[in-house]
mmCIF file of C-alpha atoms in Angstrom:
data_model
loop_
_atom_site.group_PDB
_atom_site.id
_atom_site.type_symbol
_atom_site.label_atom_id
_atom_site.label_comp_id
_atom_site.label_asym_id
_atom_site.label_seq_id
_atom_site.Cartn_x
_atom_site.Cartn_y
_atom_site.Cartn_z
ATOM 1 C CA MET A 93 177.381 85.170 62.355
ATOM 2 C CA THR A 94 174.911 82.734 62.381
ATOM 3 C CA LEU A 95 172.560 81.452 59.985
ATOM 4 C CA PRO A 96 168.897 80.977 60.638
ATOM 5 C CA HIS A 97 167.315 77.309 60.328
ATOM 6 C CA PRO A 98 164.580 75.426 61.343
ATOM 7 C CA ASN A 99 164.129 72.833 64.401
ATOM 8 C CA ALA A 100 163.622 70.122 63.744
ATOM 9 C CA ASP A 101 159.564 69.734 64.911
ATOM 10 C CA GLN A 102 159.447 73.370 62.570
ATOM 11 C CA ILE A 103 159.695 71.511 59.102
ATOM 12 C CA SER A 104 156.880 70.852 57.015
ATOM 13 C CA LEU A 105 156.259 68.371 54.619
ATOM 14 C CA PRO A 106 154.227 71.285 51.657
ATOM 15 C CA ILE A 107 157.235 73.433 52.336
ATOM 16 C CA VAL A 108 160.024 70.542 51.949
ATOM 17 C CA LEU A 109 157.387 69.424 48.511
ATOM 18 C CA ALA A 110 157.588 72.600 46.874
ATOM 19 C CA VAL A 111 160.964 74.264 47.967
ATOM 20 C CA LEU A 112 162.327 70.127 45.977
ATOM 21 C CA GLY A 113 160.299 70.893 43.424
ATOM 22 C CA ASP A 114 162.737 73.332 41.405
ATOM 23 C CA PRO A 115 165.255 71.559 39.314
ATOM 24 C CA THR A 116 168.094 73.622 40.072
ATOM 25 C CA ARG A 117 167.517 73.405 44.450
ATOM 26 C CA LEU A 118 166.704 68.824 43.584
ATOM 27 C CA ALA A 119 169.937 68.746 41.512
ATOM 28 C CA ILE A 120 171.801 70.788 44.708
ATOM 29 C CA VAL A 121 170.198 68.179 47.006
ATOM 30 C CA ARG A 122 171.042 65.070 44.769
ATOM 31 C CA TYR A 123 174.672 65.859 45.140
ATOM 32 C CA LEU A 124 175.186 66.247 48.677
ATOM 33 C CA ALA A 125 173.382 63.407 48.438
ATOM 34 C CA SER A 126 176.044 62.243 47.330
ATOM 35 C CA LYS A 127 178.371 63.451 48.727
ATOM 36 C CA GLU A 128 176.525 61.592 52.208
ATOM 37 C CA GLY A 129 177.910 63.715 55.545
ATOM 38 C CA VAL A 130 180.531 65.575 54.238
ATOM 39 C CA PRO A 131 179.567 69.911 54.322
ATOM 40 C CA LEU A 132 180.270 70.743 51.193
ATOM 41 C CA SER A 133 181.009 74.977 50.320
ATOM 42 C CA CYS A 134 178.364 76.780 48.280
ATOM 43 C CA SER A 135 181.137 77.662 45.933
ATOM 44 C CA GLN A 136 180.803 74.027 44.566
ATOM 45 C CA PHE A 137 176.981 74.261 42.623
ATOM 46 C CA LEU A 138 178.014 77.273 40.579
ATOM 47 C CA ASP A 139 177.556 74.592 38.309
ATOM 48 C CA LEU A 140 174.118 75.456 38.585
ATOM 49 C CA ALA A 141 173.655 79.187 38.404
ATOM 50 C CA SER A 142 175.114 82.090 38.866
ATOM 51 C CA LYS A 143 176.346 83.866 42.533
ATOM 52 C CA THR A 144 173.405 85.879 43.260
ATOM 53 C CA ASN A 145 170.751 82.840 41.521
ATOM 54 C CA LEU A 146 172.749 80.382 44.250
ATOM 55 C CA SER A 147 172.188 82.433 47.057
ATOM 56 C CA TYR A 148 168.141 81.958 46.777
ATOM 57 C CA HIS A 149 167.749 78.564 46.526
ATOM 58 C CA LEU A 150 170.927 77.590 48.792
ATOM 59 C CA ALA A 151 168.698 80.022 51.508
ATOM 60 C CA LYS A 152 165.361 78.310 50.050
ATOM 61 C CA LEU A 153 166.616 74.860 51.143
ATOM 62 C CA ARG A 154 167.819 76.343 53.966
ATOM 63 C CA GLU A 155 164.815 77.695 55.123
ATOM 64 C CA ALA A 156 163.227 74.817 54.552
ATOM 65 C CA GLY A 157 164.689 73.180 57.101
ATOM 66 C CA VAL A 158 166.706 70.586 53.942
ATOM 67 C CA THR A 159 170.146 72.005 53.557
ATOM 68 C CA ARG A 160 172.302 73.160 57.367
ATOM 69 C CA ALA A 161 174.553 75.541 55.537
ATOM 70 C CA GLU A 162 177.718 76.684 58.430
ATOM 71 C CA VAL A 163 179.580 79.933 57.862
ATOM 72 C CA VAL A 164 183.237 79.413 58.509
ATOM 73 C CA GLY A 165 185.550 81.873 56.921
ATOM 74 C CA THR A 166 183.975 83.951 53.935
ATOM 75 C CA ASN A 167 182.278 80.556 52.826
ATOM 76 C CA ARG A 168 179.127 78.395 53.298
ATOM 77 C CA MET A 169 179.466 74.956 54.477
ATOM 78 C CA ILE A 170 176.524 73.433 53.216
ATOM 79 C CA THR A 171 174.750 69.755 54.354
ATOM 80 C CA LEU A 172 172.263 67.020 54.227
ATOM 81 C CA ARG A 173 169.948 67.000 57.156
ATOM 82 C CA ARG A 174 168.999 63.536 56.377
ATOM 83 C CA ALA A 175 168.400 63.253 59.478
ATOM 84 C CA ASP A 176 166.113 66.201 60.660
ATOM 85 C CA LEU A 177 164.868 65.098 58.169
ATOM 86 C CA ASP A 178 164.009 61.031 58.123
ATOM 87 C CA ALA A 179 162.985 60.753 61.370
ATOM 88 C CA ARG A 180 160.086 63.864 60.537
ATOM 89 C CA PHE A 181 159.181 62.322 56.911
ATOM 90 C CA PRO A 182 160.327 58.879 56.655
ATOM 91 C CA GLY A 183 161.554 57.382 53.240
ATOM 92 C CA LEU A 184 161.327 60.595 51.685
ATOM 93 C CA LEU A 185 164.686 61.656 50.867
ATOM 94 C CA ASP A 186 165.324 58.493 49.782
ATOM 95 C CA SER A 187 162.249 58.640 47.229
ATOM 96 C CA VAL A 188 163.505 61.921 46.079
ATOM 97 C CA ILE A 189 167.361 61.848 45.733
ATOM 98 C CA ALA A 190 165.749 57.306 44.344
ATOM 99 C CA ALA A 191 163.911 59.851 41.685
ATOM 100 C CA ALA A 192 166.071 62.597 41.027
ATOM 101 C CA GLY A 193 168.780 60.093 39.496
ATOM 102 C CA GLU A 194 166.663 58.869 37.141
ATOM 103 C CA ASP A 195 166.345 62.216 35.435
ATOM 104 C CA LYS A 196 169.011 63.017 32.002
ATOM 105 C CA ALA A 197 166.697 66.537 33.076
ATOM 106 C CA LEU A 198 168.013 67.471 35.797
ATOM 107 C CA PRO A 199 170.990 69.668 35.459
ATOM 108 C CA MET A 200 174.825 68.406 36.771
ATOM 109 C CA VAL A 201 177.158 69.696 39.275
ATOM 110 C CA GLY A 202 180.172 69.537 38.203
ATOM 111 C CA GLY A 203 179.735 66.242 35.713
ATOM 112 C CA ALA A 204 177.973 63.535 35.401
ATOM 113 C CA ASP A 205 180.442 61.142 36.681
ATOM 114 C CA GLU A 206 181.331 62.823 39.930
ATOM 115 C CA ILE A 207 177.113 61.782 41.345
ATOM 116 C CA GLU A 208 176.625 58.259 42.855
ATOM 117 C CA ILE A 209 173.744 58.342 43.911
ATOM 118 C CA PRO A 210 173.670 55.840 47.574
ATOM 119 C CA ALA A 211 171.420 52.390 46.990
#
């Protein structure tokens, strides 16, 4: 089973910004950025929301082109589409992640000690 993802040239700035405007989705992106290049199971984000709610947020991120989800057995492995986003909107992701790293109001995944925002 493969999940639909937009091509890099189909990623739209207004949609990306709207998706990143949600605190839960922004927390997911912040955490993915801290684990750069490492596919993470969707279950790693259960601290943020119920399974149903989390599925909704992960789908929104995937549909906007912010993340890539690959089905591996019964899991979905999530990665940040940094290269595609940087090619389309240079500096945007770094700016958003830097601002999110300083925002104490955002929900945390697994605890504050696990997140290191790349410089």
